[in-house]
């Protein structure tokens, strides 16, 4: 097991990463709560709820809530239902919410923890590869009809307990989805991270808990450095949205759950590289990225059924938008991200070019 620390201005907290963490929960938890409230989903509950409950029950009374698996649970209805349950149980301010699941559970349960009685204890127990990203950094929230993650808060966990043996039951599609965010971290960091990750895990066959764990640590490190510098997303933290402006629009237009978050980000990164090359007149490893994503089984082009004008509408609603332009994270080179405001007209043109190329950079 390894320990990493996030040292944000508002809070310092540990991330425990590795196998066997569940056996050490008692000594690792930095909180001494009056009660635990575990939030998980209906796919994870039969797999991990009992062992986690068993590990916690010796410390304080445990209540549980099981929500439907999937993005649909990041909703007002499910959020309210969880608050109702906490109120019904009469849990006090010393209680602690445990998020046992992927990014959906982390975001949802974290928002519950942030807002119930103006904030209670919060522990992230990530179960997906993607959650190496989502469980760190304190962004929590739910979706609104008008877009993803529009309602939320900055609320760091007290600790992240990342039991990597939980990844063993992750469906193939979720492995791919989470790996997409790791590729994003490599792009934000350096050519060496990008190249090393690509050569260690060139295709889906090589992607497993053993090969990915050292890179997970590195990915968390990239996120930690950015979050520590800019906790509230006043500047650099927005770099973490590389691939996300189009990615979020694709997820929204396809219908949540149709495309995974990481699939949207994979297509979004391909587009962001095209835009970067066009705007900065530079050559980036775009062909190499497309080949790699294909070998991993991730998409690289926009599905035909999703019309450009609808995607533009969603991007215009993105909360990171400034005035009439749409904000993108682009790369001057690998490891050198920058924020650029793109006028709508130029975006339409580039999006059409990206679509027309179809088998882009084949
Ligand atoms: N807060 C942040 O900083 C941040 C960053 C990136 C993404 N996100 C959010 O994360 C969400 C996506 O997260 P996700 O990809 O982890 O999705 P998810 O939480 O929906 O999990 C994906 C699926 O895998 C199942 N699952 C999870 N762990 C499993 C396991 N160990 N074994 C078997 N099945 C398992 C879940 O039941 C679900 O069906 C999105 O809502 C996205 O907006 C948040």
CSV table of C-alpha atoms in Angstrom, one decimal, residues 194-362:
chain,number,residue,atom,x,y,z
A,194,UNK,CA,2.6,9.9,-22.4
A,195,UNK,CA,5.3,7.7,-24.0
A,196,UNK,CA,5.8,5.5,-21.0
A,197,UNK,CA,2.1,4.9,-20.5
A,198,UNK,CA,1.7,4.1,-24.2
A,199,UNK,CA,4.5,1.6,-24.3
A,200,UNK,CA,3.6,-0.1,-21.0
A,201,UNK,CA,-0.1,-0.4,-22.0
A,202,UNK,CA,-0.3,-0.3,-25.8
A,203,UNK,CA,-3.6,-2.1,-26.0
A,204,UNK,CA,-6.5,-3.4,-24.0
A,205,UNK,CA,-4.9,-6.8,-23.4
A,206,UNK,CA,-2.2,-5.2,-21.4
A,207,UNK,CA,-4.5,-3.1,-19.2
A,208,UNK,CA,-4.9,-4.6,-15.7
A,209,UNK,CA,-4.5,-3.7,-12.1
A,210,UNK,CA,-0.8,-4.6,-12.0
A,211,UNK,CA,0.2,-2.7,-15.1
A,212,UNK,CA,-1.8,0.4,-14.3
A,213,UNK,CA,-1.2,0.9,-10.6
A,214,UNK,CA,2.2,2.7,-11.0
A,215,UNK,CA,0.6,5.0,-13.5
A,216,UNK,CA,-2.4,5.6,-11.3
A,217,UNK,CA,-0.1,7.0,-8.7
A,218,UNK,CA,1.5,9.2,-11.3
A,219,UNK,CA,-2.0,10.4,-12.6
A,220,UNK,CA,-3.1,11.2,-9.0
A,221,UNK,CA,0.2,13.1,-8.7
A,222,UNK,CA,-0.6,15.2,-11.7
A,223,UNK,CA,-4.0,16.0,-10.4
A,224,UNK,CA,-2.7,16.7,-6.9
A,225,UNK,CA,-0.2,19.2,-8.2
A,226,UNK,CA,-2.8,21.1,-10.1
A,227,UNK,CA,-5.4,21.1,-7.3
A,228,UNK,CA,-2.9,22.2,-4.7
A,229,UNK,CA,-2.0,25.2,-6.9
A,230,UNK,CA,-5.6,26.1,-7.8
A,231,UNK,CA,-8.1,24.6,-5.5
A,232,UNK,CA,-11.2,26.6,-6.6
A,233,UNK,CA,-10.5,26.5,-10.4
A,234,UNK,CA,-9.5,30.1,-10.8
A,235,UNK,CA,-6.9,29.2,-13.4
A,236,UNK,CA,-4.8,26.1,-13.9
A,237,UNK,CA,-7.3,23.6,-12.5
A,238,UNK,CA,-9.3,24.2,-15.7
A,239,UNK,CA,-6.6,22.3,-17.5
A,240,UNK,CA,-8.1,19.1,-16.1
A,241,UNK,CA,-10.9,19.7,-18.5
A,242,UNK,CA,-8.7,18.7,-21.4
A,243,UNK,CA,-11.0,16.7,-23.7
A,244,UNK,CA,-14.0,17.5,-21.6
A,245,UNK,CA,-15.7,20.4,-23.4
A,246,UNK,CA,-16.7,18.3,-26.3
A,247,UNK,CA,-16.7,15.1,-24.1
A,248,UNK,CA,-19.5,16.5,-21.8
A,249,UNK,CA,-21.5,17.6,-24.8
A,250,UNK,CA,-21.3,14.2,-26.4
A,251,UNK,CA,-22.3,12.5,-23.1
A,252,UNK,CA,-25.3,14.8,-22.7
A,253,UNK,CA,-26.5,14.5,-26.3
A,254,UNK,CA,-26.1,10.7,-26.5
A,255,UNK,CA,-28.1,10.5,-23.3
A,256,UNK,CA,-26.3,9.8,-20.0
A,257,UNK,CA,-25.1,6.2,-19.8
A,258,UNK,CA,-25.1,5.8,-23.6
A,259,UNK,CA,-21.5,7.0,-23.9
A,260,UNK,CA,-19.3,6.5,-20.8
A,261,UNK,CA,-17.5,9.6,-19.4
A,262,UNK,CA,-14.2,8.3,-20.6
A,263,UNK,CA,-15.5,7.6,-24.1
A,264,UNK,CA,-16.7,11.2,-24.4
A,265,UNK,CA,-13.3,12.4,-23.2
A,266,UNK,CA,-11.4,10.1,-25.7
A,267,UNK,CA,-13.3,11.7,-28.6
A,268,UNK,CA,-12.9,15.1,-27.0
A,269,UNK,CA,-9.1,14.7,-26.7
A,270,UNK,CA,-8.9,13.8,-30.4
A,271,UNK,CA,-10.8,17.0,-31.3
A,272,UNK,CA,-8.8,19.1,-28.8
A,273,UNK,CA,-5.6,17.9,-30.5
A,274,UNK,CA,-6.9,18.8,-34.0
A,275,UNK,CA,-7.9,22.3,-32.7
A,276,UNK,CA,-4.5,22.7,-31.1
A,277,UNK,CA,-2.7,21.8,-34.3
A,278,UNK,CA,-4.9,24.2,-36.3
A,279,UNK,CA,-4.6,27.2,-33.9
A,280,UNK,CA,-1.0,26.9,-32.9
A,281,UNK,CA,0.4,25.5,-36.1
A,282,UNK,CA,2.2,22.7,-34.2
A,283,UNK,CA,2.5,19.0,-34.7
A,284,UNK,CA,1.2,16.9,-31.8
A,285,UNK,CA,1.0,13.1,-31.4
A,286,UNK,CA,-2.5,13.0,-32.7
A,287,UNK,CA,-2.0,10.1,-35.1
A,288,UNK,CA,-0.4,8.2,-32.3
A,289,UNK,CA,-3.3,9.0,-29.9
A,290,UNK,CA,-5.9,7.8,-32.4
A,291,UNK,CA,-4.1,4.5,-33.1
A,292,UNK,CA,-3.6,3.9,-29.3
A,293,UNK,CA,-7.3,4.7,-28.5
A,294,UNK,CA,-8.4,2.3,-31.3
A,295,UNK,CA,-6.1,-0.5,-29.9
A,296,UNK,CA,-7.7,0.1,-26.5
A,297,UNK,CA,-11.2,-0.1,-28.0
A,298,UNK,CA,-12.0,3.6,-27.3
A,299,UNK,CA,-13.9,5.8,-29.8
A,300,UNK,CA,-12.1,8.5,-31.8
A,301,UNK,CA,-14.8,10.0,-33.9
A,302,UNK,CA,-18.2,11.7,-33.2
A,303,UNK,CA,-21.1,9.2,-33.6
A,304,UNK,CA,-23.1,10.2,-36.7
A,305,UNK,CA,-26.4,10.3,-34.8
A,306,UNK,CA,-25.2,13.3,-32.7
A,307,UNK,CA,-25.8,16.5,-34.7
A,308,UNK,CA,-23.2,19.3,-34.5
A,309,UNK,CA,-25.6,22.1,-33.7
A,310,UNK,CA,-26.9,20.3,-30.7
A,311,UNK,CA,-23.3,19.6,-29.5
A,312,UNK,CA,-22.5,23.3,-29.9
A,313,UNK,CA,-25.6,24.2,-27.9
A,314,UNK,CA,-24.4,21.9,-25.1
A,315,UNK,CA,-20.9,23.4,-25.2
A,316,UNK,CA,-22.4,26.9,-25.0
A,317,UNK,CA,-24.2,25.9,-21.8
A,318,UNK,CA,-21.0,24.6,-20.2
A,319,UNK,CA,-20.4,26.4,-17.0
A,320,UNK,CA,-16.8,27.2,-18.0
A,321,UNK,CA,-18.1,29.3,-20.9
A,322,UNK,CA,-17.1,33.0,-20.9
A,323,UNK,CA,-19.4,35.4,-22.9
A,324,UNK,CA,-20.0,34.3,-26.5
A,325,UNK,CA,-17.0,32.2,-26.9
A,326,UNK,CA,-16.5,28.6,-25.8
A,327,UNK,CA,-13.5,27.7,-23.7
A,328,UNK,CA,-11.2,24.9,-24.6
A,329,UNK,CA,-8.1,23.4,-23.0
A,330,UNK,CA,-5.6,23.1,-25.9
A,331,UNK,CA,-2.0,22.0,-26.0
A,332,UNK,CA,0.9,24.1,-27.3
A,333,UNK,CA,2.9,20.8,-26.8
A,334,UNK,CA,2.5,17.7,-24.7
A,335,UNK,CA,2.8,18.9,-21.1
A,336,UNK,CA,2.0,22.5,-22.0
A,337,UNK,CA,-1.8,23.1,-21.8
A,338,UNK,CA,-3.4,26.5,-22.2
A,339,UNK,CA,-6.9,27.9,-22.1
A,340,UNK,CA,-8.3,29.3,-25.3
A,341,UNK,CA,-11.6,31.1,-26.0
A,342,UNK,CA,-12.9,29.8,-29.3
A,343,UNK,CA,-15.6,31.9,-31.2
A,344,UNK,CA,-18.6,29.8,-32.1
A,345,UNK,CA,-18.1,30.3,-35.9
A,346,UNK,CA,-14.6,28.8,-35.7
A,347,UNK,CA,-15.8,26.0,-33.6
A,348,UNK,CA,-18.5,25.0,-36.1
A,349,UNK,CA,-15.9,25.0,-38.9
A,350,UNK,CA,-13.4,22.9,-36.9
A,351,UNK,CA,-16.1,20.5,-35.8
A,352,UNK,CA,-17.3,19.9,-39.3
A,353,UNK,CA,-13.7,19.3,-40.4
A,354,UNK,CA,-13.2,16.8,-37.6
A,355,UNK,CA,-16.4,15.0,-38.7
A,356,UNK,CA,-15.7,15.2,-42.4
A,357,UNK,CA,-12.3,13.6,-41.9
A,358,UNK,CA,-14.2,10.6,-40.4
A,359,UNK,CA,-11.4,8.2,-40.0
A,360,UNK,CA,-9.4,11.2,-38.8
A,361,UNK,CA,-5.6,10.8,-39.0
A,362,UNK,CA,-6.1,7.3,-40.3
